[in-house]
C-alpha atoms as a printed R data frame, in Angstrom:
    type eleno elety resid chain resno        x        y       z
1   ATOM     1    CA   UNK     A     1 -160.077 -124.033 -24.581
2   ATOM     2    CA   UNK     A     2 -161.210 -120.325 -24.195
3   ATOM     3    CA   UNK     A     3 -164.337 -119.699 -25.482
4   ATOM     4    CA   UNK     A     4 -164.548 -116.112 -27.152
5   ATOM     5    CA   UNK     A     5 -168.445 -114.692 -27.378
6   ATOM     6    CA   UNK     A     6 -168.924 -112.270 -29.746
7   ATOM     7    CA   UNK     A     7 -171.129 -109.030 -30.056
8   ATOM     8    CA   UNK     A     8 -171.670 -108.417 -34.280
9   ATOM     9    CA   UNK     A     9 -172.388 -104.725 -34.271
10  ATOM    10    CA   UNK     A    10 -175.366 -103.570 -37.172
11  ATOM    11    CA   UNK     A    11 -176.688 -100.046 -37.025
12  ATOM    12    CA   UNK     A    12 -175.662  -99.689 -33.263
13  ATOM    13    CA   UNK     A    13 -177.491 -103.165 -32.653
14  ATOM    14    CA   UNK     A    14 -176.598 -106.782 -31.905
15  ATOM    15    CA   UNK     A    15 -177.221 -108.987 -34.962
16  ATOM    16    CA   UNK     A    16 -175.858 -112.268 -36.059
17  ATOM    17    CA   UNK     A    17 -175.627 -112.415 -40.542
18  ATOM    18    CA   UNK     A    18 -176.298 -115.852 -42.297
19  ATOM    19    CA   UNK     A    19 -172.775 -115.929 -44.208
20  ATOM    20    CA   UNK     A    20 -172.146 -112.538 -43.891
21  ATOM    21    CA   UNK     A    21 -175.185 -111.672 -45.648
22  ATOM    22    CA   UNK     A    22 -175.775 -107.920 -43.952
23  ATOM    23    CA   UNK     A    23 -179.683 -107.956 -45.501
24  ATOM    24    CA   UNK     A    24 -179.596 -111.361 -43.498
25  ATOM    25    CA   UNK     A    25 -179.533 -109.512 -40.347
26  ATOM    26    CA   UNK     A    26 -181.186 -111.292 -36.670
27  ATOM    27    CA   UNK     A    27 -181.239 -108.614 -34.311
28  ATOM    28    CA   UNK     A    28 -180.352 -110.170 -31.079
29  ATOM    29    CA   UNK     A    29 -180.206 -107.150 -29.001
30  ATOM    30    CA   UNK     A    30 -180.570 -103.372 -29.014
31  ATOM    31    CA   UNK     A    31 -178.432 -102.795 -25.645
32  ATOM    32    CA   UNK     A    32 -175.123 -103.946 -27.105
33  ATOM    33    CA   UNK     A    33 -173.293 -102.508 -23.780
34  ATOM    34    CA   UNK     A    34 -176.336 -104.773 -21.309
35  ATOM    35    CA   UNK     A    35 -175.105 -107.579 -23.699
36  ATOM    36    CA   UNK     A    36 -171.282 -107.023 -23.118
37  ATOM    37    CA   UNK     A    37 -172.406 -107.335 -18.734
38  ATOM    38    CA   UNK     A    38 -174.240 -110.220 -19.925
39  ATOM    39    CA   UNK     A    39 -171.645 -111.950 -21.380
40  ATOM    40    CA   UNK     A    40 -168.975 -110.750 -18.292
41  ATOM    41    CA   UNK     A    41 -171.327 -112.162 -15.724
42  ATOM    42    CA   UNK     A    42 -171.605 -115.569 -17.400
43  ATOM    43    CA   UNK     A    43 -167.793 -115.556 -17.171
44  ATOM    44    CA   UNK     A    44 -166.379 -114.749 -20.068
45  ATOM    45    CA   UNK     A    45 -162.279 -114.131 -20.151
46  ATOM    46    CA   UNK     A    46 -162.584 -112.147 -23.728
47  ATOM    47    CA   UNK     A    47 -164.833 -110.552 -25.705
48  ATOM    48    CA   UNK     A    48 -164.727 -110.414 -29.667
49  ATOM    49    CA   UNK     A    49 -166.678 -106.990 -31.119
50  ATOM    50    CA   UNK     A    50 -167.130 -106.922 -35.080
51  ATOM    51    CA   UNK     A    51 -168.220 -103.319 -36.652
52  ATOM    52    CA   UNK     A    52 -169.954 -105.037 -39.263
53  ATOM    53    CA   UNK     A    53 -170.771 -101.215 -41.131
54  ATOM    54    CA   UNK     A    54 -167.289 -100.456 -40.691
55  ATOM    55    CA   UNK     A    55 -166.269 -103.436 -42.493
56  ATOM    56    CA   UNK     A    56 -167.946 -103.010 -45.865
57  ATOM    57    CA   UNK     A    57 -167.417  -99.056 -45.273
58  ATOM    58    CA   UNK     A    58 -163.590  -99.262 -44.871
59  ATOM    59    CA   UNK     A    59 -164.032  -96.895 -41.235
60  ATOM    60    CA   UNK     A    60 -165.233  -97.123 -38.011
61  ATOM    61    CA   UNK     A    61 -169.047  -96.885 -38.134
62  ATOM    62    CA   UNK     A    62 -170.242  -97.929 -34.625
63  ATOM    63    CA   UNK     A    63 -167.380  -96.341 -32.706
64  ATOM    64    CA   UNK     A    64 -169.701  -95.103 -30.179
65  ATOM    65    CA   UNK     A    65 -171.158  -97.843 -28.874
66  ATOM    66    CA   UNK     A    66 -168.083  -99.849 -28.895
67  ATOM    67    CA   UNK     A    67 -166.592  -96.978 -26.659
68  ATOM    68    CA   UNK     A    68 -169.702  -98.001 -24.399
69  ATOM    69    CA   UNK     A    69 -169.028 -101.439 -24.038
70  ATOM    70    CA   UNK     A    70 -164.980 -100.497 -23.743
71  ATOM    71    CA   UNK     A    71 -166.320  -98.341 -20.721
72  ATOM    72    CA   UNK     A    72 -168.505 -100.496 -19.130
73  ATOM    73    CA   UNK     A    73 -166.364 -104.208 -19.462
74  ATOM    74    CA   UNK     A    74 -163.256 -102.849 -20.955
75  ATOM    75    CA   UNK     A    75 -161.573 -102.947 -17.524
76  ATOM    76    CA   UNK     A    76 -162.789 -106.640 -16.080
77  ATOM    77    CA   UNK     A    77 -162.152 -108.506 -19.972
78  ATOM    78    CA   UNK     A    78 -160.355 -108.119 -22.432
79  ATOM    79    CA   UNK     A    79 -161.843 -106.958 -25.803
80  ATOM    80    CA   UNK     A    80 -160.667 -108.044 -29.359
81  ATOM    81    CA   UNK     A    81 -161.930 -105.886 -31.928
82  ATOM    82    CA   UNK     A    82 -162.585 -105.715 -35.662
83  ATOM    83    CA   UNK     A    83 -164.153 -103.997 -38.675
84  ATOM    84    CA   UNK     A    84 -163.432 -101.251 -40.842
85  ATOM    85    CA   UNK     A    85 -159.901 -100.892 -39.106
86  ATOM    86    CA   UNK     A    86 -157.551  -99.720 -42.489
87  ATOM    87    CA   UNK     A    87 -154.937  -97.638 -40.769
88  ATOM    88    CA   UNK     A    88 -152.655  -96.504 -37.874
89  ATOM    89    CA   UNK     A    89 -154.134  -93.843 -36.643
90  ATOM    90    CA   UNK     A    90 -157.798  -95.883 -36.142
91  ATOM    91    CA   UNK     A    91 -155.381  -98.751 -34.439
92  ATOM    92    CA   UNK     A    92 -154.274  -95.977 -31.649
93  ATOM    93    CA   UNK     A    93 -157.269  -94.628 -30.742
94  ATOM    94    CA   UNK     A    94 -159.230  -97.980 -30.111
95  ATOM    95    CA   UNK     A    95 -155.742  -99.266 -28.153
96  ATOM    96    CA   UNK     A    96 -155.744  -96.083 -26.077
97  ATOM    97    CA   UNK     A    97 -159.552  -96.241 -25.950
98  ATOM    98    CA   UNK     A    98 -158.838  -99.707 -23.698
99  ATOM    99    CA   UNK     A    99 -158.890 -102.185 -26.734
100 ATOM   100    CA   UNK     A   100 -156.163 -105.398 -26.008
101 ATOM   101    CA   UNK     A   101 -156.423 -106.683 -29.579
102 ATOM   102    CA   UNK     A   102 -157.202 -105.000 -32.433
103 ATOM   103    CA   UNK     A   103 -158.001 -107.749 -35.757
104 ATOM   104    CA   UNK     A   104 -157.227 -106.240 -39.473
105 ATOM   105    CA   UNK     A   105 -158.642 -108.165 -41.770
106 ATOM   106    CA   UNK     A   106 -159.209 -106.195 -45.303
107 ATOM   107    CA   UNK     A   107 -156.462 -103.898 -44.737
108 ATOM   108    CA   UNK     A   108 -154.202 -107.129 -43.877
109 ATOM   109    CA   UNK     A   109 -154.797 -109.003 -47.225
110 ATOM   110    CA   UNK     A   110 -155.246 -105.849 -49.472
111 ATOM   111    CA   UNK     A   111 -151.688 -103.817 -47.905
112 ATOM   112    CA   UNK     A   112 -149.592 -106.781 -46.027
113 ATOM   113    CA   UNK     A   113 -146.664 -104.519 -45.452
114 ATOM   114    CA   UNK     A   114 -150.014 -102.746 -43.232
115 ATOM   115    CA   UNK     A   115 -149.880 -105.441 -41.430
116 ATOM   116    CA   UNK     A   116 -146.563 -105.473 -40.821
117 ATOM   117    CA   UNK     A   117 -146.025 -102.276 -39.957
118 ATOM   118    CA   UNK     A   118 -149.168 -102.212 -37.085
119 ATOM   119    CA   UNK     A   119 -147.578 -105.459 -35.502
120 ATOM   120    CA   UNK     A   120 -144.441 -103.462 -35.524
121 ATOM   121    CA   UNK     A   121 -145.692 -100.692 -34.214
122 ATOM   122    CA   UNK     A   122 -148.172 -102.214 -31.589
123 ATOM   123    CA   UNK     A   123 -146.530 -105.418 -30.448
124 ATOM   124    CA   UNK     A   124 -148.670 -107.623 -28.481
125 ATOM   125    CA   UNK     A   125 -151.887 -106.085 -29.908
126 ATOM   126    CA   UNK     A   126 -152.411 -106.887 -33.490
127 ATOM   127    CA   UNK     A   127 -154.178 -110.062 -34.595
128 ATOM   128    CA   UNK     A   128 -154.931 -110.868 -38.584
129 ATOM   129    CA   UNK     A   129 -158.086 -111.948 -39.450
130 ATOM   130    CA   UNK     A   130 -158.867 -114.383 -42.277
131 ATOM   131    CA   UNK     A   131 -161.948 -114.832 -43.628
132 ATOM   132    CA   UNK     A   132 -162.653 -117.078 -46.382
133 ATOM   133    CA   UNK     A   133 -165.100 -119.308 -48.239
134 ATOM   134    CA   UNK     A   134 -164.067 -122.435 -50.093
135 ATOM   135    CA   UNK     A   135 -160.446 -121.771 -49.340
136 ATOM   136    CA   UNK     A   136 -159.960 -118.479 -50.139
137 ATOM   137    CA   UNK     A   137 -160.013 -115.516 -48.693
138 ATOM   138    CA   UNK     A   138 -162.781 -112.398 -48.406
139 ATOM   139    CA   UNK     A   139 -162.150 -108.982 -48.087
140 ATOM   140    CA   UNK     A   140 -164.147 -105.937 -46.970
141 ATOM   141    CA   UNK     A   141 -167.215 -107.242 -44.905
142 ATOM   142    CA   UNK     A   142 -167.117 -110.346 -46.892
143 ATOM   143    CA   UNK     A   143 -168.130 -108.860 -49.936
144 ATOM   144    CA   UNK     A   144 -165.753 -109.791 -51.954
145 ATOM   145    CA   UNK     A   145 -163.277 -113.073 -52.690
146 ATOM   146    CA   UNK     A   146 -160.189 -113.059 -53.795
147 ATOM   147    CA   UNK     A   147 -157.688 -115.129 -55.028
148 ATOM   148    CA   UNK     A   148 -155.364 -115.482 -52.139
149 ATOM   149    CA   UNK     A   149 -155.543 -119.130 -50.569
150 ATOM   150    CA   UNK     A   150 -156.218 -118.877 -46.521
151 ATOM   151    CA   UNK     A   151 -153.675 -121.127 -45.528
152 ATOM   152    CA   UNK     A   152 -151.055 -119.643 -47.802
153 ATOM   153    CA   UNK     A   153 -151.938 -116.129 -46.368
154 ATOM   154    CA   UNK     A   154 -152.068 -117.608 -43.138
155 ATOM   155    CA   UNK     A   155 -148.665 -118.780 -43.005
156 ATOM   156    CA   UNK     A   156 -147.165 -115.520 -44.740
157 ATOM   157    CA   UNK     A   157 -149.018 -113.621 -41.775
158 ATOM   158    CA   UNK     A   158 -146.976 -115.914 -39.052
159 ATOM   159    CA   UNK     A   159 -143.690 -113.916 -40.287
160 ATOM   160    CA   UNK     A   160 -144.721 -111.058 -38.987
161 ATOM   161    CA   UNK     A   161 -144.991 -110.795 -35.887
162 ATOM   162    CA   UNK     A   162 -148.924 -110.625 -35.205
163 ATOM   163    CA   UNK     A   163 -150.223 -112.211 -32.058
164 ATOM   164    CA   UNK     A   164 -153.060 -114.535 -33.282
165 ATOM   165    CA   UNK     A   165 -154.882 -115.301 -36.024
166 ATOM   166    CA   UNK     A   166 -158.792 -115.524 -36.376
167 ATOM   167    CA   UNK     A   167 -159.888 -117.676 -39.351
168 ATOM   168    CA   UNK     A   168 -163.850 -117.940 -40.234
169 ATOM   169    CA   UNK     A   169 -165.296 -120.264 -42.665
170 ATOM   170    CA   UNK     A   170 -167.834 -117.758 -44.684
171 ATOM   171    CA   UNK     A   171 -170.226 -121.244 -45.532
172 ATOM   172    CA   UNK     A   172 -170.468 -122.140 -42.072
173 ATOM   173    CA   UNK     A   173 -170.935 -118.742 -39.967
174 ATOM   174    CA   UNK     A   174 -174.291 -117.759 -38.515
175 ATOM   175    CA   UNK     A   175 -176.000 -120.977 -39.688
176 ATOM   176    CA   UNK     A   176 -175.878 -122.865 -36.709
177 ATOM   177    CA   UNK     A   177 -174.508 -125.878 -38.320
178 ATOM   178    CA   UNK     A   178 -171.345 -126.059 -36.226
179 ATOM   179    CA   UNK     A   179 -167.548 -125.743 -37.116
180 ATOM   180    CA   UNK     A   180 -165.947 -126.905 -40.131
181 ATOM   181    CA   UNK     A   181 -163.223 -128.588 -38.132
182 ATOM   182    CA   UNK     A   182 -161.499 -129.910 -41.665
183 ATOM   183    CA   UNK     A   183 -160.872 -126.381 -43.508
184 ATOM   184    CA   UNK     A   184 -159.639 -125.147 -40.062
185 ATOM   185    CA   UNK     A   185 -157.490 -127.851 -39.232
C-alpha cells in the first residue's frame, strides 16, 4: 500500500475543507514548502498537492508556492498535482516545472476528448480525478454535481490511456470519519 500525504493549498496556506467546503477552511500550516520536508523526512514516496483556488477559479492560483515545494522536494519524491488544471499549455509548464503526475479533474468530466488528448500527449503523466458525492460526480472545486455516475465515468476514463485514477468521496473527506471502503470498492 503507498500511502500518498497531501498538502491542500488555500491562499498560499495549508488547510484541510470539511467536504470541500472552502469557508470550512483549518489552516494547518503557513510554510507549505517546511510541510512538503516534513512530509519527505517522515518517508513519504509521493506527494499529492491540490490548488484548491485554482479549482473553483478554472487556473492556477497558487503556482508559486507549488513551484517552492517542486524546488525544494521535487527532486527526492515525486509530486502529483491538481487544481484549476483546464488545458495543455498549464499541463507543460507544471511537467517541465518537475511535476510526475498532473490530475484533471473538471476539465476531464466537462471536455473528455481533453482528457484524451493530454494522456496522448503526455503519456505516463496524466491521472483523472473523480470526485463525487452520493455517486456522482463534482466538478470545479466541488461546487457543483453533475449527472455523470463515478463508476460509469470511471470506466470510460480507463480507455484512454491515463495512468491512474484518484476517486474522493465528497461526504467523507476532511471529516475524519475514515474511508468509505463500499462506494470505492
Amino acid at each position: 500500500m503507498l500511502i500518498i500525504p497531501a498538502i491542500d493549498l488555500k491562499d498560499g496556506r495549508c488547510v484541510r475543507l470539511k467536504q470541500g467546503d472552502m469557508a470550512s477552511a483549518t489552516v494547518f500550516s503557513d510554510d507549505p514548502v517546511a510541510m512538503a520536508r516534513h512530509w519527505l523526512a517522515q518517508g513519504a514516496k509521493r506527494l499529492h498537492i491540490v490548488d484548491l483556488n485554482g479549482a473553483v477559479a478554472g487556473k492556477p492560483k497558487n503556482e508559486k508556492v507549488i513551484r517552492d515545494i517542486i524546488r525544494a522536494v521535487g527532486e527526492q519524491m515525486p509530486i502529483q498535482l491538481g487544481g484549476g488544471i483546464r488545458d495543455l499549455d498549464t499541463i507543460e509548464s507544471y511537467i517541465d516545472a518537475g511535476v510526475t503526475w498532473v490530475v484533471i479533474g473538471t476539465a476531464a468530466v466537462k471536455n473528455p476528448g481533453f482528457l484524451s488528448d493530454a494522456a496522448y500527449a503526455f503519456p505516463g503523466h496524466i491521472i483523472a480525478g473523480l470526485d463525487a458525492k452520493d455517486g456522482k460526480v463534482a466538478v470545479e472545486g466541488w461546487s457543483k454535481l453533475t449527472g455523470h455516475d463515478v463508476v460509469d465515468l470511471a470506466k470510460k476514463f480507463e480507455e484512454y490511456g491515463i495512468e491512474a485514477l484518484i476517486y474522493t468521496d465528497i461526504g467523507r473527506d476532511g471529516m475524519m470519519n475514515g474511508v468509505n471502503i463500499e462506494a470505492t470498492l
